[in-house]
Coordinates of C-alpha atoms and ligand atoms in Angstrom, one line a residue:
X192 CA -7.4 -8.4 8.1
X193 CA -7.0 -4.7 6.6
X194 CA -4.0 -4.5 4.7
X195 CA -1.7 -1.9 5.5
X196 CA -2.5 1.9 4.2
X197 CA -1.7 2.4 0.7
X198 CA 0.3 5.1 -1.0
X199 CA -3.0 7.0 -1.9
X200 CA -3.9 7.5 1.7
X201 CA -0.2 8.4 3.1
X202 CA 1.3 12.3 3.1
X203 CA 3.9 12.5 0.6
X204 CA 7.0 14.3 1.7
X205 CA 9.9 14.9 -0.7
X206 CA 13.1 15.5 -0.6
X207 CA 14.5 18.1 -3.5
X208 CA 17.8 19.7 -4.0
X209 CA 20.9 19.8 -5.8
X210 CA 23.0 17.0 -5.9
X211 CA 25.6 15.8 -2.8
X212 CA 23.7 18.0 -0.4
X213 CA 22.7 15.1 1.4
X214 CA 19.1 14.6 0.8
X215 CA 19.3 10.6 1.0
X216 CA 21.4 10.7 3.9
X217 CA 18.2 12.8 5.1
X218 CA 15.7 9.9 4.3
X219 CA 17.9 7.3 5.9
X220 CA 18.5 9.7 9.0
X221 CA 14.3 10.2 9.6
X222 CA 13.4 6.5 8.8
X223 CA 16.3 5.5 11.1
X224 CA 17.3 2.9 8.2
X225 CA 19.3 2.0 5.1
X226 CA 16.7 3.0 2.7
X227 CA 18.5 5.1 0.0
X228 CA 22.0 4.6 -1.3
X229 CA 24.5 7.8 0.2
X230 CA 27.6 8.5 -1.2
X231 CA 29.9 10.8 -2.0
X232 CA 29.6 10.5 -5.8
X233 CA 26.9 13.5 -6.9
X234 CA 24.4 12.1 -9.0
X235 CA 23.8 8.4 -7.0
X236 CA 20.1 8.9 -6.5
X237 CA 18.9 8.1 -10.5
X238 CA 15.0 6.8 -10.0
X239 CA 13.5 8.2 -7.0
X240 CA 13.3 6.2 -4.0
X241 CA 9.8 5.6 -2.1
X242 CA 9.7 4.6 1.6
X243 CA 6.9 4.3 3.7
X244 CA 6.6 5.0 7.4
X245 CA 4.1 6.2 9.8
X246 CA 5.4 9.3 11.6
X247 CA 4.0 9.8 14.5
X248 CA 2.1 12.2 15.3
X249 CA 1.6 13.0 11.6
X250 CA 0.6 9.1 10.7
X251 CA 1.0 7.2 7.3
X252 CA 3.5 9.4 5.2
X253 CA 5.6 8.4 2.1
X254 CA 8.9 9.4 1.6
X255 CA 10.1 10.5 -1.5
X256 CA 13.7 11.3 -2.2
X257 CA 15.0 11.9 -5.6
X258 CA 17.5 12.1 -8.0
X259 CA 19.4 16.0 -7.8
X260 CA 17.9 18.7 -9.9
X261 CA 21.1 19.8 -11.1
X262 CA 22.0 16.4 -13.0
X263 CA 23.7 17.0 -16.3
X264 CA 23.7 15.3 -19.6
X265 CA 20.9 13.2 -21.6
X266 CA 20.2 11.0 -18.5
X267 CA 20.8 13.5 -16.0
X268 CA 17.4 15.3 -18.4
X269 CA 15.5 12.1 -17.4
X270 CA 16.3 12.4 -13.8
X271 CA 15.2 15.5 -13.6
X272 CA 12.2 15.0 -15.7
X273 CA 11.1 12.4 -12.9
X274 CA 11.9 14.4 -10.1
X275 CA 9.7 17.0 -11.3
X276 CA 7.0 14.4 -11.4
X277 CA 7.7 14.2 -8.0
X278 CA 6.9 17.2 -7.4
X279 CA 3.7 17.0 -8.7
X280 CA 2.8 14.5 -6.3
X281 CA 4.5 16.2 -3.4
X282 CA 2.2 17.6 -0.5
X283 CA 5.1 18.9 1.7
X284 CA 8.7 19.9 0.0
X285 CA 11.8 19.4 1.8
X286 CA 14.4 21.7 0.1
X287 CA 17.5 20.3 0.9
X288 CA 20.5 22.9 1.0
X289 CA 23.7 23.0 1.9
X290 CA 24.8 24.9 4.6
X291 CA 26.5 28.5 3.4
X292 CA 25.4 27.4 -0.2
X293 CA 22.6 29.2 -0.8
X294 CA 22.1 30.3 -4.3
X295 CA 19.7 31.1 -7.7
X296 CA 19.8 27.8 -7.9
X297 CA 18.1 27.0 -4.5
X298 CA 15.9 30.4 -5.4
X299 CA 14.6 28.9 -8.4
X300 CA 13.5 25.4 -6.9
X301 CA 12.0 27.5 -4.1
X302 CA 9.9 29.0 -6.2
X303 CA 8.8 26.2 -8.3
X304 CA 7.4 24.5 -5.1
X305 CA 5.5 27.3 -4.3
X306 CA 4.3 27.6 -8.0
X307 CA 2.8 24.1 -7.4
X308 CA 1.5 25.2 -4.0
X309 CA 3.7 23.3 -2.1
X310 CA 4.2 24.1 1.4
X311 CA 8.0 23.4 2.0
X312 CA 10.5 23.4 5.1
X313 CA 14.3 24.3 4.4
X314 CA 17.0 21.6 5.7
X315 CA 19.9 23.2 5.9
X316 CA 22.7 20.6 5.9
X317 CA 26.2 19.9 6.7
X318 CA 26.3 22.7 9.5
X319 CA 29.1 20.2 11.0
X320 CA 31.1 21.9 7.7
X321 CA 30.1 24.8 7.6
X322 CA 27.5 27.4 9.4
X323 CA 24.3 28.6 7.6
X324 CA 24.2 32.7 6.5
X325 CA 22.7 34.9 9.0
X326 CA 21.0 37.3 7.0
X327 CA 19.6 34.2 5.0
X328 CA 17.9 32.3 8.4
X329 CA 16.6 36.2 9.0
X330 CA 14.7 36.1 5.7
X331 CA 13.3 32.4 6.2
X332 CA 11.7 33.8 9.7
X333 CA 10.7 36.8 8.2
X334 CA 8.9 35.1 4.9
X335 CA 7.7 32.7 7.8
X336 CA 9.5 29.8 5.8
X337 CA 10.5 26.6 7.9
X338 CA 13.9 25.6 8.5
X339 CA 16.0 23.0 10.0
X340 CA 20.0 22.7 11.1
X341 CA 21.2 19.5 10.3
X342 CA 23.8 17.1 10.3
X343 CA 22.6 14.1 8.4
X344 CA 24.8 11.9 8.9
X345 CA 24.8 12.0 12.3
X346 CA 21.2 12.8 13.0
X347 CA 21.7 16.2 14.6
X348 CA 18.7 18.4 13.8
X349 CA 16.1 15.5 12.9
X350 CA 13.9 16.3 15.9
X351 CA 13.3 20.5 14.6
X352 CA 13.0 18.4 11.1
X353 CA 10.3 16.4 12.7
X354 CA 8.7 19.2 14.2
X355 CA 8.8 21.6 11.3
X356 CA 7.4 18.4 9.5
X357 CA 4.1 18.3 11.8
X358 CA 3.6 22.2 12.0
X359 CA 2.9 22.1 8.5
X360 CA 1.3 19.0 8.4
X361 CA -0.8 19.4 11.1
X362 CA -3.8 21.5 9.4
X363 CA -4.5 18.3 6.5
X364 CA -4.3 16.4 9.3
X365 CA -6.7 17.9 11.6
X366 CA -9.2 18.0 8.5
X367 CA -9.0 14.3 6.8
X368 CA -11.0 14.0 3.7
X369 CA -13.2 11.3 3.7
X370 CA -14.5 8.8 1.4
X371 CA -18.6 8.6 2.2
X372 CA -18.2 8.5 6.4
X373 CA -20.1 11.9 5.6
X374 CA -22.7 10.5 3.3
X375 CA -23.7 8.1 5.9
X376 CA -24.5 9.2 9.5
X377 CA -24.2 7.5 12.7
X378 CA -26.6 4.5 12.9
X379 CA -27.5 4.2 9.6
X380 CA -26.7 1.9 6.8
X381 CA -24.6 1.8 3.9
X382 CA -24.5 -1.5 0.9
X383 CA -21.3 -1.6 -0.3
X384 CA -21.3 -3.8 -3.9
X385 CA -18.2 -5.8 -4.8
X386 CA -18.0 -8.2 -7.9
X387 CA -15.5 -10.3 -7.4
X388 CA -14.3 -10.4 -11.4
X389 CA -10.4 -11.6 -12.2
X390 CA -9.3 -8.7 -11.3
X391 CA -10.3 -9.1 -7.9
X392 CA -7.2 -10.3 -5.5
X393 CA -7.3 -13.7 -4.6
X394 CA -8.8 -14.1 -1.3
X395 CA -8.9 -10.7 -0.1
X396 CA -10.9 -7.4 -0.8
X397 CA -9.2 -4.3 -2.4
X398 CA -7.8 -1.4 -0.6
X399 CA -10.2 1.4 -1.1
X400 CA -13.1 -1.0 -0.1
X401 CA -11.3 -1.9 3.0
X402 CA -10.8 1.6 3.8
X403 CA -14.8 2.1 2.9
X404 CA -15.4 -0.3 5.5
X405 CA -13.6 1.2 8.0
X406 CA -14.8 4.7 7.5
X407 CA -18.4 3.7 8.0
X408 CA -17.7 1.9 11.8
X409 CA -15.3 4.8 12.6
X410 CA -18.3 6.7 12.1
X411 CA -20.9 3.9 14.3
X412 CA -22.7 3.2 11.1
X413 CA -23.2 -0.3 10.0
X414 CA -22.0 -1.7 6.6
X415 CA -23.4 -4.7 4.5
X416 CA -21.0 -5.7 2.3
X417 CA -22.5 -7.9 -1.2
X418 CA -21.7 -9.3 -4.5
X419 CA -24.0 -8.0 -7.1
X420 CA -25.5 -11.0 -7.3
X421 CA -26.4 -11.1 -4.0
X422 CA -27.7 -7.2 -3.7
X423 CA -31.6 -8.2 -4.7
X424 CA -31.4 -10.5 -1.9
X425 CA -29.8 -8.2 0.7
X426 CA -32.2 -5.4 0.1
X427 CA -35.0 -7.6 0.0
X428 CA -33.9 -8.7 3.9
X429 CA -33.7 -5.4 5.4
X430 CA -35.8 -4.2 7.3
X431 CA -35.3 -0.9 7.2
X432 CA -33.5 0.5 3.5
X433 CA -30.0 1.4 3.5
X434 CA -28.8 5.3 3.4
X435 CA -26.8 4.6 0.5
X436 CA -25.8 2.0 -1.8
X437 CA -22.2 2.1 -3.4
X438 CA -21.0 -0.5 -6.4
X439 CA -17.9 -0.8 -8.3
X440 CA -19.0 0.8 -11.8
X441 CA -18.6 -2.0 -13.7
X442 CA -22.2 -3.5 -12.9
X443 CA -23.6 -0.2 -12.1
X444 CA -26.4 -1.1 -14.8
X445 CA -27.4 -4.3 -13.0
X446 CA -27.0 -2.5 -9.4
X447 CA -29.7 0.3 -10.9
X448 CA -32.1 -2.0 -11.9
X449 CA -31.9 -3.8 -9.2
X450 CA -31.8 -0.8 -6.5
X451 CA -35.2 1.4 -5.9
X452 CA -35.0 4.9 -7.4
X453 CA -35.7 5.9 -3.4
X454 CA -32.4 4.4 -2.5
X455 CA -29.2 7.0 -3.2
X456 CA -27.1 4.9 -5.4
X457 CA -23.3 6.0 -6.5
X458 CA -20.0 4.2 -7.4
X459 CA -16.5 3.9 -5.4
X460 CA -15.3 5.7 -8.8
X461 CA -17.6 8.8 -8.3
X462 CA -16.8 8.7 -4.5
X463 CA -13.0 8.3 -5.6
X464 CA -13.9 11.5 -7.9
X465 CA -14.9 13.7 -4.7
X466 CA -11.6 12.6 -2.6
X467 CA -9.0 12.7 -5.5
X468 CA -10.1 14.9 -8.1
X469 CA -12.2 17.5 -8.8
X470 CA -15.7 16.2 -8.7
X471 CA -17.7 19.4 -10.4
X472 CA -15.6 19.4 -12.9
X473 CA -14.9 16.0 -13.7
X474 CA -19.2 15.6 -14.0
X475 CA -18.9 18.5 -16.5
X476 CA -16.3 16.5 -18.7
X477 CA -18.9 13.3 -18.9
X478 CA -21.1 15.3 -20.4
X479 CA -18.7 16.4 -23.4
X480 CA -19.4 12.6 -24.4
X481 CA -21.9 14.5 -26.0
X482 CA -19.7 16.3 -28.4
X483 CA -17.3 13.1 -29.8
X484 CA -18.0 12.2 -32.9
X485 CA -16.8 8.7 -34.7
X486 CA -13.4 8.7 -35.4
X487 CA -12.5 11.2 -32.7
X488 CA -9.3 10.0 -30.0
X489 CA -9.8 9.2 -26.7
X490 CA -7.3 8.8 -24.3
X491 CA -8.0 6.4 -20.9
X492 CA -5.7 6.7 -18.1
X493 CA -5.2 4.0 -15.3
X494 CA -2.6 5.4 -12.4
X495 CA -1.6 1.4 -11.4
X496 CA 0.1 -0.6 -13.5
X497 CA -2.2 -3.7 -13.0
X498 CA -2.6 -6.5 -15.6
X499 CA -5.5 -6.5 -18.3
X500 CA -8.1 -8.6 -17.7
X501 CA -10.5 -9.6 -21.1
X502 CA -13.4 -7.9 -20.1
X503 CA -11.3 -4.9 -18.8
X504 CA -13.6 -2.3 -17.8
X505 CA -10.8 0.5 -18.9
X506 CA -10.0 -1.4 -22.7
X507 CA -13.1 -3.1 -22.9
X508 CA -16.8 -1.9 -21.5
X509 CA -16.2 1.9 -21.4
X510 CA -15.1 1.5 -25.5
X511 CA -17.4 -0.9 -26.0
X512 CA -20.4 1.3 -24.4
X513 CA -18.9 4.7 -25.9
X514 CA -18.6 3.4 -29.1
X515 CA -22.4 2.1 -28.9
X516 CA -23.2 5.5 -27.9
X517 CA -21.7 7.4 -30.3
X518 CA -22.9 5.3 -32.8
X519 CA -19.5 4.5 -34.7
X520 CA -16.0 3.6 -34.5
X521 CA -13.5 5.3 -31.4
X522 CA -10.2 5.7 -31.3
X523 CA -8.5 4.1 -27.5
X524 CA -5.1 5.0 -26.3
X525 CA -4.5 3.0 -22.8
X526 CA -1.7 4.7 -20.4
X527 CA -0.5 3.2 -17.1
X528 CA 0.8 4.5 -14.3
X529 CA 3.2 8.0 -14.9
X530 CA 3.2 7.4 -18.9
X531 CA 0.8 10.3 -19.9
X532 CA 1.4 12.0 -23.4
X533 CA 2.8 15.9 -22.9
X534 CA 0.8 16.9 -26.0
X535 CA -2.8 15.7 -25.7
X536 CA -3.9 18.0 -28.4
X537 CA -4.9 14.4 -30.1
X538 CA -7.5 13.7 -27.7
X539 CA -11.1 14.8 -27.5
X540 CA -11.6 13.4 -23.9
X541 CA -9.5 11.8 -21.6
X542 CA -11.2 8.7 -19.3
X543 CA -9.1 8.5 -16.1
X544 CA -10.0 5.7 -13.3
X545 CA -10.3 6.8 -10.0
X546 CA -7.0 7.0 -8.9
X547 CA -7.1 5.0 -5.9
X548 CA -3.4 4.6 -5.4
X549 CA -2.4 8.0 -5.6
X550 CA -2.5 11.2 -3.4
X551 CA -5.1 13.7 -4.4
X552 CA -1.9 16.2 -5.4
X553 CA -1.1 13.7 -8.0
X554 CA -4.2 13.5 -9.3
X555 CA -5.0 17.2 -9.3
X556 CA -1.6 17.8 -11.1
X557 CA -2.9 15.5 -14.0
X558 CA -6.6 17.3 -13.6
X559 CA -4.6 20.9 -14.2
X560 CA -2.8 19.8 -17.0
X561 CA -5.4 18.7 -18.7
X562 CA -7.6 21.8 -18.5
X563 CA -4.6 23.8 -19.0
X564 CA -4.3 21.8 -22.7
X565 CA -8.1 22.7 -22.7
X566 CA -9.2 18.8 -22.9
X567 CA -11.8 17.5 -20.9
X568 CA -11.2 14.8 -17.9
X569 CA -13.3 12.7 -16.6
X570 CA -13.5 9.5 -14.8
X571 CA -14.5 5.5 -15.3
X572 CA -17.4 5.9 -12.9
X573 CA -19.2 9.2 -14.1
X574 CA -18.9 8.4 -18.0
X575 CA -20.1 4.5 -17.4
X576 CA -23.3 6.4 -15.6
X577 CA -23.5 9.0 -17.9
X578 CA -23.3 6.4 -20.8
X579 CA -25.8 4.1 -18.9
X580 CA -28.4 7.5 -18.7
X581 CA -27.9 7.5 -14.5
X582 CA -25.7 9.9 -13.7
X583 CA -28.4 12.3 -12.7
X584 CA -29.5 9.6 -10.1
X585 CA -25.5 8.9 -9.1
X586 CA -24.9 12.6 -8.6
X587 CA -27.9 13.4 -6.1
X588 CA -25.6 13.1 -3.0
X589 CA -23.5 15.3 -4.3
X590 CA -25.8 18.3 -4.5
X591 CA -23.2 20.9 -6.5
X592 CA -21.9 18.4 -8.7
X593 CA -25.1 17.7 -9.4
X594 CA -25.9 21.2 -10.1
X595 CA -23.2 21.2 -12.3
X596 CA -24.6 18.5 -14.0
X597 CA -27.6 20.1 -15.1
X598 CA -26.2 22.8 -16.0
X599 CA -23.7 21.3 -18.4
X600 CA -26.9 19.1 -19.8
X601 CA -28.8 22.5 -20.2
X602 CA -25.8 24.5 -21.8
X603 CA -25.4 21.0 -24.7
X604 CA -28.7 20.9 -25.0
X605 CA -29.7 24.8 -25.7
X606 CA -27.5 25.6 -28.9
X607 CA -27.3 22.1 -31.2
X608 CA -30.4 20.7 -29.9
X609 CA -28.6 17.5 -29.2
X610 CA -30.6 14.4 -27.3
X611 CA -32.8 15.2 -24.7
X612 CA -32.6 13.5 -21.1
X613 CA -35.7 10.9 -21.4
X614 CA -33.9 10.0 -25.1
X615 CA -30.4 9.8 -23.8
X616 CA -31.9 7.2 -20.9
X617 CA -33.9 5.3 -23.3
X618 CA -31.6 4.8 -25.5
X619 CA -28.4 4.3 -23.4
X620 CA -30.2 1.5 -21.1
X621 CA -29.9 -0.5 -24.5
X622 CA -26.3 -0.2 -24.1
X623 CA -26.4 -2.8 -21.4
X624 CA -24.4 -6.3 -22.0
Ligands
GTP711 N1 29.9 16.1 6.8 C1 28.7 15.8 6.4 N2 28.5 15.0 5.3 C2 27.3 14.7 4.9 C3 26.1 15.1 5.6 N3 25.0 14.6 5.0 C4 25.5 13.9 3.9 N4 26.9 13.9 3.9 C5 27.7 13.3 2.9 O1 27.4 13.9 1.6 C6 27.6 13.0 0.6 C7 26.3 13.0 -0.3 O2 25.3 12.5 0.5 P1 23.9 11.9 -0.2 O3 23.0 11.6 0.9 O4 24.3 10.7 -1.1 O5 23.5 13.1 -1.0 P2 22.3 13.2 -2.1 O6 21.8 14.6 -2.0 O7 21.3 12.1 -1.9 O8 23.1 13.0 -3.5 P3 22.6 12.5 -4.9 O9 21.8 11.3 -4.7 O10 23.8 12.3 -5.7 O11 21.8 13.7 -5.5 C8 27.9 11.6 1.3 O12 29.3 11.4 1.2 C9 27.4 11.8 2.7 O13 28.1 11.0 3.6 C10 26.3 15.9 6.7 O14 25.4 16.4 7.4 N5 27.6 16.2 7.1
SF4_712 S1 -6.9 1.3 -12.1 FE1 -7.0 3.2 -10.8 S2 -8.8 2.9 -9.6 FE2 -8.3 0.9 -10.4 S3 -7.0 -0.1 -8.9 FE3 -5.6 1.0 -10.3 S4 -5.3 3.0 -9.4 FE4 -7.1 2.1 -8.4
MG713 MG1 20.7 10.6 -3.2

């Protein structure tokens, strides 16, 4: 059975404001439960609260409401710190306001969601106590800015909330990104390769190959699903040869030996890339393997919290096949989750896994960061390939990042004279085991 859709794949709608206004009353009010404590205490919401839900017609959506931006003291600074990594996961803002209390304050928070290209809708609440400025509701229609009346605790207002909520959900909607539906036409065939390594959840496949598996049938192509042992096999069976063949990156070597060079061949990491990061760029990042030197810092970034396994392919192979081709020692820092270092000035490269569990906002907010610090990101699957002397081969459905590609390869290569293609293959293929 598919499990149900994971956080990555749901809208993320937040809930920002000073404190008391009422923004948790809000979240239990449109999910029609207790899901957030209310109460008349300001400052109640510390951590922010998640809630999933599907919202019809929008679909899967995660609610996020949070602690008030407004908090005071050395705590309140933490609460705020994570709201504001809130907001950098955040695809629609809901700026919740008072009613008749409309201030710099509000101004200012206003603005920072647009900074972070936010589209956002204002709920105006409390207009039981008291009714919303005029001349303010004027300049929302004006600016073309979204608004709602509300009474929160009673549920006045929620369906214009919901409304506002599709109009400006509607266009991401209307235009889902996909996975590889597109990369696979109707009819044809894709191999998906899953190793089941202890990692793996007992008894059950993971999300994002699920969600692979459903994408190809939504889009009438048919799907053989394999462990990488079993691939040879598979291949060798069909009659006709697949469109595409995907594998987890962790036996990408064994899956491109074992794959002919006539066969498109990528990883769920690369594919992951493309749908939650910033593919052309990312591919140029790979390449600035080229440039570490022994000694030099590298930081690898996983966005789930999951536990270490030994042959962890974020604290184990990708060192283990850097250091090899680097020829000397590396220096690993492993972050989980939201713990990622403000200053990465340390780090040459950071290695970030595909980010399966998280919204592509999230990811993009960690993408920008990173360029604007002037360090290069990349991710598991394209520095394993580029390592392994494939990447050329993993990039060729993806013709501008493979464009990219050479171009970064022909830039590296022109100035230091640094290893050509055919040596980089040869000599990375030893990498393997
Ligand atoms: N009269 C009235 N009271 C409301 C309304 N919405 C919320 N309240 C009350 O306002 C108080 C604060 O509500 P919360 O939902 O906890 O506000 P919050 O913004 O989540 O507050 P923090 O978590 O402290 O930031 C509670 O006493 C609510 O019952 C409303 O529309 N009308
Ligand atoms: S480490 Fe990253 S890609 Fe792997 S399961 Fe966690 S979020 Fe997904
Ligand atoms: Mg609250």
């Amino acid at each position: 059975m598919l499990r149900a859709t994971s956080k990555g794949f749901r809208l993320h709608i937040g809930f920002f404001g000073r404190r008391n206004v009422g923004k948790s009353s809000l979240l239990n009010a449109i999910t029609q439960q207790k899901v957030s404590i209310v109460s008349e205490v300001a400052g109640t919401t510390t951590d922010p609260v998640e809630k999933p839900m599907e919202l019809l017609p929008i679909g899967p959506v995660l609610f996020v409401d949070t602690a008030g931006v407004d908090d005071v003291g050395a705590l309140g600074a933490q609460r705020i710190a994570k709201t504001r990594q809130a907001i950098g996961r955040t695809d629609i803002g809901v700026l919740v306001a008072e009613a008749g209390m409309w201030t710099e304050f509000e101004e200012q928070l206003l603005a920072e969601l647009r900074a972070h290209k936010i589209p956002v809708i204002v709920a105006l609440n409390k207009v039981d106590l008291c009714r919303p400025d005029v001349d303010l509701l004027i300049r929302f229609e004006q600016e073309g800015l979204p608004y709602a009346k509300l009474v929160a605790t009673t549920g006045d207002g929620m369906d214009t909330l919901r409304a506002r909520l599709w109009d400006v959900a509607q266009p991401e909607v209307d235009q889902p990104q996909v996975l590889l539906r597109d990369l696979v036409g109707p009819d044809k065939t894709a191999v998906l390769v899953m190793p089941f390594d202890k990692e793996a959840p007992k008894g059950r496949i993971k999300q994002l190959q699920a969600q692979s598996i459903r994408e190809l049938l939504d889009g009438e192509a048919s799907c053989v699903v394999v462990k990488d042992t079993g691939l040879e096999r598979a291949l060798g069976n069909m009659k006709v040869p697949p469109c595409l063949v995907v594998t987890d990156a962790q036996v990408f070597d064994e899956v491109a030996r074992v794959t002919p060079n006539s066969i498109p061949l990528t990883a769920f990491s690369i594919l992951l890339s493309r749908l939650k990061g910033d593919l052309v760029a990312q591919t140029k990042a790979a390449v600035a393997v080229d440039e570490l030197k022994p000694g030099d810092r590298i930081l690898v970034a996983e966005s789930c919290t999951h536990h270490p396994i030994e042959e962890d392919i974020g604290r184990v192979k990708i060192p283990r096949w850097l250091k090899k081709y680097v020829g000397g020692e590396l220096e690993f820092t492993t972050v989980k989750g939201r713990d990622f270092p403000e200053d990465l000035s340390p780090y040459k490269l950071v290695i970030h896994c595909g980010a399966c569990m998280w919204n592509r906002k999230e990811m993009m907010t960690r993408i920008r960061e990173c360029h604007r610090q002037g360090v290069p990101i990349t991710n598991y699957g394209l520095v394993i390939a580029y390592a392994l002397g494939i990447l050329e081969r993993a990039l060729e459905p993806f013709p501008e990042a493979l464009a990219a590609y050479k171009e970064a390869r022909r830039e590296h290569l022109a100035p230091s004279g640094l290893k050509s293609e055919p040596d980089v293959k040869a000599e990375s293929m030893s990498l393997v085991g």
